[in-house]
Coordinates of C-alpha atoms in Angstrom, one line a residue:
M207 CA -56.1 1.6 -35.1
T208 CA -54.8 1.2 -38.5
E209 CA -53.5 -2.2 -39.7
F210 CA -50.0 -0.6 -40.2
L211 CA -49.9 0.5 -36.5
R212 CA -51.1 -2.9 -35.3
M213 CA -48.5 -4.7 -37.4
R214 CA -45.8 -2.4 -36.0
L215 CA -46.8 -2.8 -32.5
L216 CA -46.9 -6.6 -32.8
Q217 CA -43.4 -6.5 -34.3
N218 CA -42.0 -4.5 -31.4
L219 CA -43.8 -6.7 -28.8
R220 CA -42.1 -9.7 -30.4
K221 CA -38.7 -8.0 -30.5
Y222 CA -39.0 -7.0 -26.8
T223 CA -40.1 -10.5 -25.7
L224 CA -37.2 -12.0 -27.6
L225 CA -34.8 -9.7 -25.9
C226 CA -36.3 -10.6 -22.4
V227 CA -36.2 -14.3 -23.0
T228 CA -32.5 -14.1 -24.4
G229 CA -31.5 -11.9 -21.3
C230 CA -33.0 -14.5 -18.9
C231 CA -31.3 -17.3 -20.8
L232 CA -27.9 -15.6 -20.7
A233 CA -28.3 -14.8 -16.9
A234 CA -29.0 -18.5 -16.3
C235 CA -25.9 -19.5 -18.2
S236 CA -23.6 -17.2 -16.5
P237 CA -20.7 -19.1 -14.9
G238 CA -20.8 -19.6 -11.1
R239 CA -24.4 -18.6 -10.8
G240 CA -25.9 -19.9 -7.6
L241 CA -22.6 -19.3 -5.7
T242 CA -22.2 -16.8 -2.8
P243 CA -19.2 -14.6 -2.2
V244 CA -16.3 -16.2 -0.1
P245 CA -16.0 -14.6 3.5
A246 CA -14.5 -11.1 3.3
Y247 CA -10.7 -11.0 4.0
D248 CA -9.2 -8.1 6.0
P249 CA -5.4 -8.0 5.2
I250 CA -4.8 -6.0 8.5
Q251 CA -5.8 -9.0 10.5
Y252 CA -3.3 -11.3 8.7
R253 CA -2.8 -14.8 10.4
L254 CA 0.3 -16.9 9.6
G255 CA 0.0 -20.2 7.9
T256 CA 2.0 -23.1 6.4
D257 CA 4.7 -22.0 4.0
D258 CA 4.9 -18.5 5.2
E259 CA 8.4 -17.3 5.9
V260 CA 9.1 -15.2 9.1
R261 CA 12.1 -13.4 10.5
L262 CA 12.4 -13.6 14.3
M263 CA 14.5 -10.5 15.5
T264 CA 15.8 -10.8 18.9
Y265 CA 16.9 -7.3 20.3
G266 CA 20.3 -7.3 21.7
Q267 CA 20.9 -11.0 20.7
D268 CA 21.7 -10.9 17.0
Q269 CA 22.8 -14.5 17.0
L270 CA 19.2 -15.5 17.7
T271 CA 17.8 -13.5 14.8
S272 CA 16.9 -15.7 11.9
D273 CA 14.4 -16.6 9.1
F274 CA 12.1 -19.7 9.5
R275 CA 9.4 -21.3 7.3
I276 CA 6.2 -22.5 8.8
D277 CA 6.1 -26.3 8.2
S278 CA 3.0 -28.4 7.2
A279 CA 2.2 -28.9 11.0
G280 CA 2.1 -25.1 11.5
N281 CA 5.3 -24.9 13.5
I282 CA 8.7 -23.3 13.3
D283 CA 11.8 -24.8 14.7
V284 CA 13.5 -22.2 16.9
P285 CA 16.9 -22.9 18.3
L286 CA 16.9 -23.4 22.1
L287 CA 13.1 -23.8 22.1
G288 CA 12.3 -26.5 19.4
D289 CA 9.0 -26.6 17.7
V290 CA 6.8 -23.5 18.3
H291 CA 3.3 -23.2 16.9
A292 CA 2.9 -20.4 14.5
S293 CA -0.1 -21.2 12.2
G294 CA -3.1 -19.1 13.0
L295 CA -1.3 -16.5 15.0
T296 CA -0.6 -12.9 14.1
T297 CA 3.0 -11.8 14.0
R298 CA 2.5 -10.0 17.4
E299 CA 1.0 -13.1 18.9
L300 CA 4.0 -15.3 17.7
G301 CA 6.6 -12.7 19.1
Q302 CA 4.8 -12.7 22.5
S303 CA 4.7 -16.5 22.6
I304 CA 8.4 -16.9 21.9
T305 CA 9.2 -14.1 24.3
A306 CA 7.2 -15.9 27.0
S307 CA 8.9 -19.3 26.3
L308 CA 12.3 -17.7 26.3
R309 CA 11.7 -16.2 29.7
Q310 CA 10.0 -19.3 31.1
K311 CA 12.9 -21.4 30.3
A312 CA 15.3 -18.9 31.6
I313 CA 17.1 -18.7 28.3
L314 CA 16.8 -14.8 28.2
R315 CA 15.6 -12.7 31.1
D316 CA 14.7 -9.7 29.2
A317 CA 13.8 -11.1 25.7
K318 CA 12.3 -8.9 23.3
I319 CA 11.1 -10.6 20.0
A320 CA 9.7 -9.1 16.9
V321 CA 8.4 -11.1 14.1
Q322 CA 8.1 -9.9 10.4
V323 CA 6.7 -11.9 7.5
T324 CA 9.4 -12.1 4.7
A325 CA 7.6 -14.3 2.2
Y326 CA 3.8 -15.0 2.1
R327 CA 2.0 -18.0 0.8
L328 CA 1.4 -18.2 -2.8
V329 CA -1.8 -17.4 -4.6
S330 CA -2.9 -19.7 -7.5
V331 CA -4.6 -18.2 -10.5
I332 CA -5.9 -20.5 -13.1
G333 CA -8.5 -20.4 -16.0
E334 CA -8.9 -17.6 -18.4
V335 CA -5.7 -15.5 -17.7
E336 CA -2.6 -15.1 -19.8
H337 CA -0.2 -16.9 -17.6
P338 CA -1.9 -19.3 -15.2
G339 CA 0.3 -20.2 -12.2
Q340 CA 1.2 -19.4 -8.7
Y341 CA 2.1 -16.0 -7.8
A342 CA 3.6 -14.2 -4.6
Y343 CA 0.9 -12.7 -2.5
Q344 CA 1.4 -9.0 -1.7
P345 CA -0.5 -7.3 1.3
G346 CA -3.5 -5.6 0.1
M347 CA -3.7 -7.7 -3.1
T348 CA -7.2 -7.6 -4.7
L349 CA -8.7 -10.2 -7.2
L350 CA -7.8 -7.6 -10.1
S351 CA -4.1 -7.2 -9.0
A352 CA -3.8 -11.0 -8.8
I353 CA -5.1 -11.3 -12.3
A354 CA -2.7 -8.6 -13.5
A355 CA 0.1 -10.6 -12.0
A356 CA -1.1 -13.4 -14.1
G357 CA -0.9 -11.3 -17.2
G358 CA -4.3 -10.2 -17.2
F359 CA -7.6 -11.5 -18.8
T360 CA -7.7 -13.4 -22.0
Y361 CA -10.2 -12.3 -24.6
R362 CA -12.6 -15.1 -23.5
S363 CA -12.6 -14.1 -19.7
W364 CA -15.6 -13.6 -17.7
E365 CA -14.5 -10.4 -15.9
R366 CA -17.3 -9.7 -13.5
Y367 CA -16.2 -12.2 -10.7
A368 CA -14.2 -15.3 -10.3
Y369 CA -14.4 -18.6 -8.4
A370 CA -12.3 -18.9 -5.3
I371 CA -11.3 -21.8 -3.0
R372 CA -10.1 -20.4 0.4
Q373 CA -9.0 -21.9 3.8
E374 CA -11.0 -20.4 6.7
G375 CA -10.4 -21.5 10.1
G376 CA -9.4 -25.0 9.1
N377 CA -12.3 -25.4 6.7
T378 CA -12.2 -25.1 3.0
V379 CA -14.8 -22.7 1.6
T380 CA -15.7 -21.9 -2.1
G381 CA -17.5 -19.0 -3.6
L382 CA -17.2 -15.9 -5.7
L383 CA -14.5 -13.1 -5.6
Y384 CA -15.2 -9.7 -7.1
P385 CA -12.5 -7.5 -8.8
Q386 CA -12.3 -5.2 -5.7
N387 CA -12.2 -7.9 -3.1
F388 CA -9.0 -8.8 -1.1
V389 CA -7.3 -12.0 -2.0
K390 CA -6.1 -14.2 0.9
P391 CA -2.6 -15.8 0.9
G392 CA -3.2 -19.5 -0.2
D393 CA -6.2 -18.7 -2.3
V394 CA -6.9 -20.6 -5.5
I395 CA -8.6 -18.4 -8.0
K396 CA -10.2 -19.6 -11.3
V397 CA -11.2 -17.1 -14.0
Y398 CA -14.3 -18.3 -15.9
E399 CA -14.6 -18.4 -19.6
R400 CA -17.6 -16.5 -21.2
H401 CA -20.2 -18.6 -22.9
F402 CA -21.3 -15.9 -25.3

């Protein structure tokens, strides 16, 4: 092997070693490393929670149709019934619960209640977005659409994933959300800053 080829091979070896070491260092410095994804959220299985607003529609009894906000205890205050637990229920389950209560108390014999969500809990987006703040949740909202609502990424944003704090069954969980993942109402999302 000639001296020129040996020197060239040694230069290339140094260059590739430096690239590998740099790549490993950058991977070790990536924000949120070591976190696992938050549990997947299915927007079709939506469960009511504090600060959601719902409309109760009573068929044939328009005077009982009204809007309610779910309070911090997870209840709505329904006329003639008082506090009715709503948090953790689907809209269908809440409608069935109110229907059963109206029939049981003999207030309406043939009660038919439908429940519709009129305003969802807010989603908070902080960190490296143009306009950090709280934004209205929309059914089917993904991480990317939540960031778009906040004005999009800044030039310093880490765009591969974000940090999320989520309520799951009475517990607070933290982890990563990827751009295509569904956001859950009430999520707090932090967009990381790039370090390089």
